[in-house]
Coordinates of C-alpha atoms in Angstrom, one line a residue:
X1 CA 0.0 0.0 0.0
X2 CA 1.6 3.3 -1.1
X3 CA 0.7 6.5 0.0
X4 CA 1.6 9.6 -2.0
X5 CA 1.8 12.9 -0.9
X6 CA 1.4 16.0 -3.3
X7 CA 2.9 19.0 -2.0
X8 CA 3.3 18.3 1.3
X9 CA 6.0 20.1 3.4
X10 CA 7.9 18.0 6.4
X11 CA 6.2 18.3 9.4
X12 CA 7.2 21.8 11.3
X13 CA 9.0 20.5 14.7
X14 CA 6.8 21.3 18.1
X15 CA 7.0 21.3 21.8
X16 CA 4.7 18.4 22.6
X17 CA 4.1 16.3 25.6
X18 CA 6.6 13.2 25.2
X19 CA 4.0 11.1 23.4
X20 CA 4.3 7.4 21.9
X21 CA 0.9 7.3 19.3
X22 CA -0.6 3.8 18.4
X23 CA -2.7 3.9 15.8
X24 CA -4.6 0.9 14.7
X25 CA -7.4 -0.4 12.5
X26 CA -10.2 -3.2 11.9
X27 CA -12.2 -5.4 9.3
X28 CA -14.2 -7.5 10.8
X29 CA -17.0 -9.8 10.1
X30 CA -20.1 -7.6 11.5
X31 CA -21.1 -4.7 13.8
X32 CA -21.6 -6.7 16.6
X33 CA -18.2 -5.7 18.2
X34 CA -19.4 -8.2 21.3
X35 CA -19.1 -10.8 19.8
X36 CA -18.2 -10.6 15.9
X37 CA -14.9 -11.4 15.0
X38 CA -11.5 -9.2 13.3
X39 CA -10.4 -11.1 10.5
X40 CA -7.7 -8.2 9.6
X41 CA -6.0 -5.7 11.9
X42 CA -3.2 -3.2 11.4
X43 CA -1.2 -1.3 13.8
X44 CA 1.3 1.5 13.4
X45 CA 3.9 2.6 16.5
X46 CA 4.9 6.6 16.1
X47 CA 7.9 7.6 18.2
X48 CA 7.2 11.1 19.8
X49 CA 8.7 12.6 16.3
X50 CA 6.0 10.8 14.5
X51 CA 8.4 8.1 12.9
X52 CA 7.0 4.6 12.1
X53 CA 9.3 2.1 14.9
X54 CA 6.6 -0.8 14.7
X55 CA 4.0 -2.4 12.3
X56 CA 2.0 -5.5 12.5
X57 CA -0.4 -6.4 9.9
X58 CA -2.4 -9.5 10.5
X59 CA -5.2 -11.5 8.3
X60 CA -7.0 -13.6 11.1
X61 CA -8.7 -17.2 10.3
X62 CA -12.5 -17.6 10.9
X63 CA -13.5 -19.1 14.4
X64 CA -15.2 -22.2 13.2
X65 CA -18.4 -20.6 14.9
X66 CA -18.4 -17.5 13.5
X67 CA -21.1 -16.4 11.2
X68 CA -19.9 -14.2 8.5
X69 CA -22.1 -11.0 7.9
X70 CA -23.0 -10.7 3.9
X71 CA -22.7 -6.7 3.9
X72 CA -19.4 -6.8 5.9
X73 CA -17.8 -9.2 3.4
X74 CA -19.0 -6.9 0.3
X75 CA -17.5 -3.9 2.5
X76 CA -14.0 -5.3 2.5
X77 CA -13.9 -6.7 -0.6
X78 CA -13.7 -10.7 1.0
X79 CA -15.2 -13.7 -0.2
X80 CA -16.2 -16.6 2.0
X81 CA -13.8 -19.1 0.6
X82 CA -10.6 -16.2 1.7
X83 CA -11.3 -16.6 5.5
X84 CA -9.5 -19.7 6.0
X85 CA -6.9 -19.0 3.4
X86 CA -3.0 -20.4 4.3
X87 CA -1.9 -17.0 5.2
X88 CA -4.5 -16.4 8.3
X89 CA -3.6 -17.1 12.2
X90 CA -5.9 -18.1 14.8
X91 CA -7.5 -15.4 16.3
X92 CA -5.8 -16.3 19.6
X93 CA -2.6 -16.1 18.1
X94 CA -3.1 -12.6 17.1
X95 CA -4.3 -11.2 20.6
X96 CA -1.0 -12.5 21.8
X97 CA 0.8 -10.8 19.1
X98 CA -1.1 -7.6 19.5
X99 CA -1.2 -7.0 23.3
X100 CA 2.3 -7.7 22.6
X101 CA 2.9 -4.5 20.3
X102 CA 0.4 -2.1 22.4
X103 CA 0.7 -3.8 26.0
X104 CA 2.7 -2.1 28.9
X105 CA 5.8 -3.3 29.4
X106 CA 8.5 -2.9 32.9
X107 CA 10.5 -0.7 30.9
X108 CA 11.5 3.6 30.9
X109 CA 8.9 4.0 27.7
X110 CA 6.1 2.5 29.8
X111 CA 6.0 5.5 31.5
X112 CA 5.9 7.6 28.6
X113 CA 2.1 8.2 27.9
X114 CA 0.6 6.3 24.9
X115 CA -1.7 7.7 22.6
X116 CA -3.8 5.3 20.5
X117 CA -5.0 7.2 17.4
X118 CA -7.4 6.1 14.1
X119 CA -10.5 7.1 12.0
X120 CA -13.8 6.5 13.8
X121 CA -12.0 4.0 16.1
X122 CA -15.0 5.3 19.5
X123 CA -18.1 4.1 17.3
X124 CA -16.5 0.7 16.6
X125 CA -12.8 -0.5 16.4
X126 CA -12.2 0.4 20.1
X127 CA -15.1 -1.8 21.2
X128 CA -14.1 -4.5 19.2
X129 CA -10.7 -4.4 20.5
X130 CA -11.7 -4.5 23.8
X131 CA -14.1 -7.7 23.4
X132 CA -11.6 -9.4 21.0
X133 CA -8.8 -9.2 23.8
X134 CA -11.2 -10.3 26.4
X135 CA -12.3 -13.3 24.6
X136 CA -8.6 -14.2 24.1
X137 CA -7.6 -13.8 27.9
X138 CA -5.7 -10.7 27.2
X139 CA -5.7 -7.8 29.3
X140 CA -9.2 -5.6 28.3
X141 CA -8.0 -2.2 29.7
X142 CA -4.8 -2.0 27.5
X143 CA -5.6 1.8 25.9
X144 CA -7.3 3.6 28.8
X145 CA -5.3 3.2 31.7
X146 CA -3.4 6.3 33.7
X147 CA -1.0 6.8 30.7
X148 CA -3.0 6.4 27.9
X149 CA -5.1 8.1 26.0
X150 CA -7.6 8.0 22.9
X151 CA -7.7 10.0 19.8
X152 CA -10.7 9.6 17.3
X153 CA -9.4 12.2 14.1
X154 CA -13.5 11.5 13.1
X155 CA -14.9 13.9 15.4
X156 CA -11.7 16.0 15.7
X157 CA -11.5 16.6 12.5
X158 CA -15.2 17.6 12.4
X159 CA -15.2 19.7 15.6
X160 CA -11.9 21.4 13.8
X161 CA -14.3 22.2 10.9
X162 CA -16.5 23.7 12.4
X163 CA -14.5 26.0 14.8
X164 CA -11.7 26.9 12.0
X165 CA -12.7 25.9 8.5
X166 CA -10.1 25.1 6.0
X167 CA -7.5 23.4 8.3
X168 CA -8.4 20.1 7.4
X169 CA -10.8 20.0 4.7
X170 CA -13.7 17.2 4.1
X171 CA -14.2 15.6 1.4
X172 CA -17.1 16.4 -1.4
X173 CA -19.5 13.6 -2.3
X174 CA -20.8 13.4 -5.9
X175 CA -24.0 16.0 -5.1
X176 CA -21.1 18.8 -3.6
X177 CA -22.2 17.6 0.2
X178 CA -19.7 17.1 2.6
X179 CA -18.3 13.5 2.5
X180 CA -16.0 12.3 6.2
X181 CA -15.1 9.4 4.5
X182 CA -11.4 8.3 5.2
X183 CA -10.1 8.3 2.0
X184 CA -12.3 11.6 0.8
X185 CA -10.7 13.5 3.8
X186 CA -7.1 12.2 2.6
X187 CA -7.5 13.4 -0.7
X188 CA -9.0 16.8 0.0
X189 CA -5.9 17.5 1.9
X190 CA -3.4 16.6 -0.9
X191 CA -3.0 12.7 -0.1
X192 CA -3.9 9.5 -2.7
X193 CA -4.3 6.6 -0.8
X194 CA -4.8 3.2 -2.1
X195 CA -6.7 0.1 -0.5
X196 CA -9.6 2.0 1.2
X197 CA -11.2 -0.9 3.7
X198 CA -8.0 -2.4 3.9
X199 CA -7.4 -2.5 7.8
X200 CA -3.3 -1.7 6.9
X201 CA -3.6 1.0 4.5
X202 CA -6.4 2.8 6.8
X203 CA -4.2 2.7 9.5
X204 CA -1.2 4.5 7.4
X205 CA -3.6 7.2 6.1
X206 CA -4.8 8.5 9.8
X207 CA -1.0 8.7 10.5
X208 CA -0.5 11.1 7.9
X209 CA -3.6 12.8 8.7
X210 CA -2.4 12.8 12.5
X211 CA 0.7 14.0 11.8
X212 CA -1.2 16.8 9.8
X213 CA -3.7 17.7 12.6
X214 CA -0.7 18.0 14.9
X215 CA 1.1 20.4 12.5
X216 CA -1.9 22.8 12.1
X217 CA -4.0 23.1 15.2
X218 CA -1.8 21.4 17.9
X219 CA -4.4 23.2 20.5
X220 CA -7.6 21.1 19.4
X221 CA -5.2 18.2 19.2
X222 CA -4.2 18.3 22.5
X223 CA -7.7 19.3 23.6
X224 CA -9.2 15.9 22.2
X225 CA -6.3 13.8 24.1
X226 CA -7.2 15.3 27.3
X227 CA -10.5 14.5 26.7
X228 CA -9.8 10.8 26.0
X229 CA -9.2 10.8 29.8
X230 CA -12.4 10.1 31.6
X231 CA -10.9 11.3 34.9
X232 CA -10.6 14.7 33.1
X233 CA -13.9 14.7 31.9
X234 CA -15.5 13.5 35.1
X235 CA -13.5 16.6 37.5
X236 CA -14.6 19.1 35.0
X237 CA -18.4 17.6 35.1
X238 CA -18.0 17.8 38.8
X239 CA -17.0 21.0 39.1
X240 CA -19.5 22.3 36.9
X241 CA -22.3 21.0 38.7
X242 CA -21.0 22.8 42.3
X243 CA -21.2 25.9 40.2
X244 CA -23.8 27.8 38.2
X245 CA -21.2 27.1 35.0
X246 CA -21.8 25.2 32.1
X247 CA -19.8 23.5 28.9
X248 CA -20.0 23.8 25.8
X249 CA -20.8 20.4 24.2
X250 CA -20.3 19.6 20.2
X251 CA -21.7 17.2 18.2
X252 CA -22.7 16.1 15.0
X253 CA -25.3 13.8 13.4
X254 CA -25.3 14.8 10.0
X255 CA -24.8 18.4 11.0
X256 CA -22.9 20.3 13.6
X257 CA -24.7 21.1 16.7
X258 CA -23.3 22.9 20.4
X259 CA -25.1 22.8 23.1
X260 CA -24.6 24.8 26.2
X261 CA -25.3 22.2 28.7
X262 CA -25.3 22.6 32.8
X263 CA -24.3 19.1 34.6
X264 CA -27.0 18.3 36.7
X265 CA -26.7 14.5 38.1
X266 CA -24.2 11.3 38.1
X267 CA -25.5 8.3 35.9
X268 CA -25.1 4.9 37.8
X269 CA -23.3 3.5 40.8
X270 CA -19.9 3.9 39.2
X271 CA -21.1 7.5 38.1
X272 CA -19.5 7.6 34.7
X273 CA -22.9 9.2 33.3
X274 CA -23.6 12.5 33.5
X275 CA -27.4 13.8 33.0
X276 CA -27.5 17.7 31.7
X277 CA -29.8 20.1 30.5
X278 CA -29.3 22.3 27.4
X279 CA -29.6 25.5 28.0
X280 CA -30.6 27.1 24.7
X281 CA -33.8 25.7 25.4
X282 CA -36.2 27.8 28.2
X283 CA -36.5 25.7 31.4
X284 CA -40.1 26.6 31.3
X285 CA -40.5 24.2 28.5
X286 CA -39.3 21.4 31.4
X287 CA -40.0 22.7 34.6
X288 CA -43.1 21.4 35.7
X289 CA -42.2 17.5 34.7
X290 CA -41.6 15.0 37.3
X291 CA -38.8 13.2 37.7
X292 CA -40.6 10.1 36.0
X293 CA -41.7 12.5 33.0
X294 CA -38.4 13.5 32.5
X295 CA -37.1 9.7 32.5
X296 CA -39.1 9.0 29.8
X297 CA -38.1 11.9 27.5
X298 CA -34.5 11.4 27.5
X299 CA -34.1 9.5 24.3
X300 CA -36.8 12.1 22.4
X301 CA -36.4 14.1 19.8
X302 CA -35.6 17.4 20.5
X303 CA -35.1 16.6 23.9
X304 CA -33.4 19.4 25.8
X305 CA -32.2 16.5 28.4
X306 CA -28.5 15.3 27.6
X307 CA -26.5 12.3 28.8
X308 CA -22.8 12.7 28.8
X309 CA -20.4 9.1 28.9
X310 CA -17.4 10.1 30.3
X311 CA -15.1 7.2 29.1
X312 CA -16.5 7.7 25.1
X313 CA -14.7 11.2 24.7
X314 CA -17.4 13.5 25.0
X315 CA -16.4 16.9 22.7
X316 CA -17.0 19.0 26.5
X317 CA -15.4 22.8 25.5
X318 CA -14.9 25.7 27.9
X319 CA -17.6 28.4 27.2
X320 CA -14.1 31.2 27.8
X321 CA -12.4 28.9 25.0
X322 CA -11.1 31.7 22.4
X323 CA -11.5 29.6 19.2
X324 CA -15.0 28.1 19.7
X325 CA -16.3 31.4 21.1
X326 CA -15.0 33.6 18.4
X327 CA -16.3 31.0 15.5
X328 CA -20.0 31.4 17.7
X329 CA -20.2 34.7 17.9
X330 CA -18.9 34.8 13.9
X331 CA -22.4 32.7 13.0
X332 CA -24.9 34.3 16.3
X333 CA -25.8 31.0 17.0
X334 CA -25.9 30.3 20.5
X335 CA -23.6 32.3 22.0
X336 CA -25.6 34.6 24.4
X337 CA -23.3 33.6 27.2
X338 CA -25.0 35.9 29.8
X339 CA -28.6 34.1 29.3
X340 CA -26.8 30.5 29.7
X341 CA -25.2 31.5 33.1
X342 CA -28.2 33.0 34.2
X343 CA -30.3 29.9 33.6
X344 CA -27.6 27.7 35.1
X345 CA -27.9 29.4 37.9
X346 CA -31.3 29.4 38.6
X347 CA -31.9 25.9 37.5
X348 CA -29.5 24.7 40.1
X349 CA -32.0 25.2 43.0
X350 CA -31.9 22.5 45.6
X351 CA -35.2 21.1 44.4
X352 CA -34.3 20.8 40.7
X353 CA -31.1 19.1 41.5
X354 CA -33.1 16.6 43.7
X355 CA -35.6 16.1 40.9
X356 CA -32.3 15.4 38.6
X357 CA -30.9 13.4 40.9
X358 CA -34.1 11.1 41.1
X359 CA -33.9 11.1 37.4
X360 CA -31.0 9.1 37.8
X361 CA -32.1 6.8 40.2
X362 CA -34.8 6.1 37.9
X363 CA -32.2 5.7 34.5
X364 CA -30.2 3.1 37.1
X365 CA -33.4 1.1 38.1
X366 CA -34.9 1.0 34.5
X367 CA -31.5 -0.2 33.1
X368 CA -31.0 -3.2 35.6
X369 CA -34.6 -4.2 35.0
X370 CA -33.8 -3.8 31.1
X371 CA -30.8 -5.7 31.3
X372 CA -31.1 -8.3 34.6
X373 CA -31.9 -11.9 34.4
X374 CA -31.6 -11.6 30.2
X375 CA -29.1 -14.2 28.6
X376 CA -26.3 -13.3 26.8
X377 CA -23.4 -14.1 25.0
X378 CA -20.1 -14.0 27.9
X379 CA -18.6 -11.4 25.7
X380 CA -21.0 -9.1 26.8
X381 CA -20.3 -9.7 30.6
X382 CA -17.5 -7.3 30.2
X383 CA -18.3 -4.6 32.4
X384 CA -20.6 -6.8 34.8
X385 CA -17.1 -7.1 37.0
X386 CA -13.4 -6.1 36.9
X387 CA -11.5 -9.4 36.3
X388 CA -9.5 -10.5 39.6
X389 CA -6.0 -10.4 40.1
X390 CA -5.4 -13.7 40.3
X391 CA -6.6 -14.7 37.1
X392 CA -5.6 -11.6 35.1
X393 CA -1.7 -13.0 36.2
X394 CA -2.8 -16.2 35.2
X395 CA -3.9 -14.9 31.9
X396 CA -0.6 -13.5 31.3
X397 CA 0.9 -17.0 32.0
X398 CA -1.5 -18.6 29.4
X399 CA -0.6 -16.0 26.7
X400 CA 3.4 -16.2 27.2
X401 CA 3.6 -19.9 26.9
X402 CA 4.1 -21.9 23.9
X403 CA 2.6 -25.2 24.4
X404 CA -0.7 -26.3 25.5
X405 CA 0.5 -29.1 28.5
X406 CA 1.5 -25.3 30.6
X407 CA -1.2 -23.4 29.4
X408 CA -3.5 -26.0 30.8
X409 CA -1.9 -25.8 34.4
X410 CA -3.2 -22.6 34.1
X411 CA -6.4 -22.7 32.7
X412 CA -7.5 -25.3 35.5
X413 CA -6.8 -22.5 38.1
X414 CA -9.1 -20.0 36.8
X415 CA -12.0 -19.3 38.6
X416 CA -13.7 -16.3 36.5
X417 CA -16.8 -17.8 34.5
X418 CA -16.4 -15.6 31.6
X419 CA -12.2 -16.4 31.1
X420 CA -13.2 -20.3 31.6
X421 CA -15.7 -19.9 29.4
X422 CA -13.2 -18.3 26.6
X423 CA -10.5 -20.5 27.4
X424 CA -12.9 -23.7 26.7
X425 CA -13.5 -22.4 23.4
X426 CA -9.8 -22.3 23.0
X427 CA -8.9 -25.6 24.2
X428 CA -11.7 -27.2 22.4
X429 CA -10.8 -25.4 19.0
X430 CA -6.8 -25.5 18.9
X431 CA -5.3 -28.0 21.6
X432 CA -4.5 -31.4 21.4
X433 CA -7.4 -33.8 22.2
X434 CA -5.9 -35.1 25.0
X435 CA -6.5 -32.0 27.1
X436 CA -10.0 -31.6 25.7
X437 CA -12.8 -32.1 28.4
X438 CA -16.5 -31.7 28.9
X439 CA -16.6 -28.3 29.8
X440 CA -14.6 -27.5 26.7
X441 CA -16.3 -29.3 24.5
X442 CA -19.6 -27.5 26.2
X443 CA -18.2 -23.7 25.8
X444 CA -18.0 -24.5 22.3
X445 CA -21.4 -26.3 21.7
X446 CA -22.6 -22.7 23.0
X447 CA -21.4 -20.9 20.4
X448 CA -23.0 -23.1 17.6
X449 CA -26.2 -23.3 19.2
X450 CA -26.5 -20.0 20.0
X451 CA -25.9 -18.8 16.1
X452 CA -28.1 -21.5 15.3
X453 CA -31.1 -19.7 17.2
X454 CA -33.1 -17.8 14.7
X455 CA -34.9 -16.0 17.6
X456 CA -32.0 -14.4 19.4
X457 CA -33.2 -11.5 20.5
X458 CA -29.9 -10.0 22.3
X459 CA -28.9 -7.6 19.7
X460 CA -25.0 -8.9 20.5
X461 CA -24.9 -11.8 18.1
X462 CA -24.4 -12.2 14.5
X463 CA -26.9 -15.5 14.0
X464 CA -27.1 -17.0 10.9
X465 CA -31.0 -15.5 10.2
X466 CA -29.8 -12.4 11.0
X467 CA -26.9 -13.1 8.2
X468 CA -29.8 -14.3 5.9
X469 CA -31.6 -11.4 6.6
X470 CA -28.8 -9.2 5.4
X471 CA -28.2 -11.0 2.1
X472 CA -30.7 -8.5 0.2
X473 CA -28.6 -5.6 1.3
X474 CA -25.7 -6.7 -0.3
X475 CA -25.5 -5.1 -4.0
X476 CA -23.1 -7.7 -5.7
X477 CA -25.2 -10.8 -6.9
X478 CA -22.3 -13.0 -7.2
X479 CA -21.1 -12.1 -3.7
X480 CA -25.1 -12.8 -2.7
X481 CA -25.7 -16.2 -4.0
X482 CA -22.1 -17.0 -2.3
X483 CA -22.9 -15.7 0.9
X484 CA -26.3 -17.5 0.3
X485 CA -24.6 -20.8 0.1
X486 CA -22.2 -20.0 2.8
X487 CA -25.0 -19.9 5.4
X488 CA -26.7 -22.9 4.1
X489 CA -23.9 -24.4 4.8
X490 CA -23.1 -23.3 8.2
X491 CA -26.2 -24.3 9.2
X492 CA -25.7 -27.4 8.4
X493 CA -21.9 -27.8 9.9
X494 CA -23.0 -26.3 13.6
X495 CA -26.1 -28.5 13.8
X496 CA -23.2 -31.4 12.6
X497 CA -20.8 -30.1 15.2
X498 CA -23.5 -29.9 18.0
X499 CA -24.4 -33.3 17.6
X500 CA -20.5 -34.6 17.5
X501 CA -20.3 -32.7 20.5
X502 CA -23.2 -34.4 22.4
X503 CA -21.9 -37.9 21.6
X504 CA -18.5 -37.3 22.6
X505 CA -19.5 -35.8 26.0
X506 CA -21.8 -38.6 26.2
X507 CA -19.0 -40.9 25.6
X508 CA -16.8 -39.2 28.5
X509 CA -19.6 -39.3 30.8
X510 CA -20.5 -42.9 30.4
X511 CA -16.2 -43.8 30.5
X512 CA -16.2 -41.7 33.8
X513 CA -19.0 -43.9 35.2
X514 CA -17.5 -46.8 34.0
X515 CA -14.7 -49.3 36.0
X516 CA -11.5 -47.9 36.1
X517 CA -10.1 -50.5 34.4
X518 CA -12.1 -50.0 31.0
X519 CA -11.8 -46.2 30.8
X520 CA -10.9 -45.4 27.3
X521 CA -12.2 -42.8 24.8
X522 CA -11.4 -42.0 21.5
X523 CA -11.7 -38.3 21.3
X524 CA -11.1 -38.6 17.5
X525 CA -14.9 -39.0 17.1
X526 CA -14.7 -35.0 17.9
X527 CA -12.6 -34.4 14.7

C-alpha cells in the first residue's frame, strides 16, 4: 500500500508532551463488536517525532463458529472461501501478538504516555478491541489506563471544521455535500491513498492525517487527548455541577450542533454518566415535569435533556475557550453567554437538582430491569465485574507460553466464569485432544447453538437468520448467492458439530462412570 503525498512540506518541529501514538485499525465480520470477530488488523507505533518504529499487519482465520455478515464481506472486498486461506492465524494467536505491540511493558517507555489514534475508532474498532482481547484472555484495559489516552481524528476533525474551517478539509460527495469518509478527507488535503477498507492502508492514512492535525492546530489536538481521559472529563463535570457554570458540548449527526449544557446529576453507581440540560432551550419548557416524565423523554427528539459518557470522549469545551467562542459569535448562534449563566444558575435550585438526581435513580433502576436476568453471550459480561487479580496474572501465564501441556496448568486455576468460558472455546478449537474435556467441549457447543437460534433477540450476536436477513442488502449478486450458500452451509456444519459434541460428551460421561479398568475414549470422534 503506497501512500503519496502531493505538495506536502515535512512536518514543522513542536514542543509536545513526550508522546508514543498507536494507531490501529479493523475489518471484521459484522457490527456486533461483542461478539463478531476481526479477520484483519493493522497497527502503526509513532515515536514522539511521528516516525514509524513498529507495524503489524495481520489476516485472522475464521472461528469455526463465527457467522460471516453478507454486507461486511461486500465492504472489504472478501469472499467466503478467503477466510480460512493459508496466510491467516488463529484469532488467539493474534491477541497475543497484538497485546504484545500495544501492552505495557517494565521498561522507561512504559512510563511515557501512549496515545492510541485512528478514523472513527470510538463508534467501533475500540469496542471490538476491547471484546476481542477479552475473549482471548488478554488484558481488556490496554488503551485507557493512567498513561493512555484515545484520539478519534472523526470527530476532531469535524469539531476542527467547524471552529476553524479550511485546516483540514472534508471531502465532497458526488452532489457537492460534505463526504467524512477516510479516504475523501485524505485526498481533500493533498494525499492518494490506495486500498480504502483495507485495515493496513487505513491505519497509514490516519498517521499522515495525524501528523497533519498535529502540525496545524496542535491546540484542538491536545484538547481531544485530554478529553480521552475520563478522569478529566469527570473533575470538569463535577466541578460544573457545584457551580452555576456550564460547557460547551459539540456534536454532530449529520450536522454540527453545540449545546450549552449545565451538569445536573451522576449516571449509575460507578457514576460515569452525567445527565444535563441544554440551555438554549427555556427551562419553562421542562419545569413542571416529574422526575418520572423526564425519565421518559430522555431518548426524544428534541429533547433538551443530555446524557454525557465520560469514558466515550465527549467533545465538552470551555464556554471562555477563544477559538470556539469567536467562530460562535462569527455565526450568532448560540452564543448569548450571559442568558446561559443566568439559567444555570437558577436551574441549580436545591429542588431541581433533587428532581435530577431522582432522574438518575430512575435511569439506574430502568437499566437493571432492562438488562437483569436476560441471557447473553459472555462477551457481553465485560463490564458486569473487573476481572481478579489472580486470574488476570494467570492470563498473562496462558498468553506467554508456547505449548498447550502449561497453558492447561493454568487454565484449571481459573476461577472467572467468563475467562473459563473463553479458554474452553480455545482448548476445544486449537489443543491437542488429549486436554480436551467436557466443559470444553460445552463452551464451544454454545457458540453453535446460540448462532443457530433464529430468535435471538440479544442484539449482540451475529446469527445466521440475522446473516440471511442481510443478504438482500448486499448489492453484488455474485457475492449474494455465495454468501447464500455460505449460510446454508453453516447451518448445516453447527447443527453437525452440535451433535459430535453431544456424543462425545456422552462418551466421556459414560467412560467416567464406568470401572476404572475400562476407561478409554477416542476423542477422534470429535474431529
Amino acid at each position: 500500500m503506497a501512500i503519496r503525498l502531493m505538495g506536502r512540506r515535512a512536518l514543522k518541529k513542536r514542543t509536545l508532551p513526550d508522546y508514543d501514538y498507536i494507531g490501529y485499525d479493523f475489518e471484521a465480520l459484522g457490527l456486533f463488536c461483542d461478539t463478531d470477530q476481526p479477520i484483519q488488523a493493522a497497527f502503526v507505533k509513532l515515536d514522539p517525532d511521528f516516525e514509524v518504529i513498529r507495524s503489524l499487519n495481520l489476516k485472522i482465520m475464521r472461528n469455526p463458529y463465527a457467522v460471516p455478515g453478507p454486507k461486511a464481506l461486500e465492504v472489504t472486498g472478501l469472499r467466503p472461501s478467503c477466510l480460512h486461506s493459508s496466510d491467516r492465524m488463529t484469532e488467539f494467536d493474534a491477541a497475543r501478538k497484538i497485546a504484545n505491540v500495544i501492552g505495557r511493558t517494565p521498561t522507561v517507555e512504559a512510563i511515557r504516555k501512549k496515545v492510541f489514534f485512528g478514523y472513527n475508532i470510538l463508534s467501533y474498532d475500540e469496542g471490538l478491541l476491547r471484546y476481542f482481547l477479552f475473549r482471548n484472555l488478554q488484558d481488556v484495559y490496554l488503551t485507557t489506563g493512567k498513561n493512555e489516552r484515545r484520539l478519534d481524528l472523526f470527530p476532531a476533525f469535524q469539531y476542527l471544521h467547524f471552529v476553524s474551517p479550511g485546516l483540514i478539509k472534508p471531502g465532497r460527495k458526488e452532489d457537492g455535500s460534505l463526504s467524512w469518509k477516510l479516504s475523501d478527507v485524505m485526498a481533500a488535503n493533498g494525499m492518494i491513498a490506495e486500498n480504502a477498507h483495507d485495515a493496513e492502508a487505513d491505519t497509514l492514512m490516519t498517521a499522515e492525517l495525524l501528523k497533519l492535525f498535529v502540525e496545524r492546530a496542535q491546540g484542538v489536538f491536545e484538547m481531544f487527548v485530554e478529553l480521552s481521559d475520563k478522569r478529566h472529563v469527570s473533575k470538569t463535570l463535577s466541578e460544573l455541577m457545584r457551580s452555576s457554570s456550564f460547557v460547551m458540548e459539540f456534536s454532530h449527526f449529520g450536522s454540527p450542533e453545540v449545546t450549552p449544557l449545565a451538569p445536573m446529576a451522576r449516571v449509575g453507581h460507578k457514576g460515569h454518566k452525567t445527565l444535563g440540560v441544554d440551555l438554549a432551550i427555556h427551562p419553562r419548557e421542562w419545569m413542571a415535569m416529574s422526575a418520572e416524565e423526564i425519565a421518559a423523554n430522555l431518548y426524544k427528539a428534541d429533547s433538551p435533556f443530555r446524557i454525557v459518557k465520560h469514558n466515550a470522549c465527549p467533545i465538552i469545551v470551555s464556554p471562555d475557550d477563544a477559538r470556539l467562542r469567536g467562530r460562535l459569535e462569527q455565526m450568532r448562534y448560540r452564543c448569548d453567554y450571559e442568558l446561559f449563566e443566568r439559567r444555570a444558575s437558577y436551574i441549580r435550585r436545591p429542588d431541581i437538582v433533587e428532581k435530577f438526581q431522582q432522574v438518575a435513580q430512575i435511569m439506574e433502576a430502568e437499566n437493571r430491569e432492562k438488562f437483569g436476568g436476560r441471557k447473553v453471550a459472555r462477551e457481553s459480561e465485560l463490564y458486569n465485574k473487573f476481572v481478579g487479580d489472580a486470574d488476570r496474572n494467570l492470563c498473562r501465564i496462558i498468553s506467554r507460553e508456547e505449548e498447550w501441556d502449561q497453558r492447561m496448568k493454568q487454565i484449571a486455576k481459573l476461577t472467572d466464569p467468563r475467562l473459563r468460558d473463553f479458554a474452553g472455546r480455545l482448548v476445544a478449537m486449537h489443543a491437542p485432544e488429549e486436554f480436551v474435556c467436557e466443559e470444553h467441549l460445552l463452551a464451544l457447543r454454545e457458540q453453535y447453538a446460540i448462532r443457530l437460534n433464529d430468535e435471538d433477540d440479544s442484539g449482540t450476536i451475529q446469527t445466521i437468520a440475522i446473516a440471511e436477513k442481510e443478504l438482500e442488502t448486499v448489492s453484488d449478486p455474485v457475492l449474494r448467492e455465495e454468501c447464500a450458500e455460505m449460510l446454508q452451509r453453516l447451518r448445516k456444519e453447527f447443527k453437525e458439530e452440535i451433535e459430535l459434541i453431544d456424543a462425545c460428551v456422552a462418551d466421556m460421561r459414560a467412560v467416567a462412570s464406568a470401572p476404572e479398568d475400562t476407561r478409554q475414549l477416542d476423542l477422534g470422534l470429535f474431529n
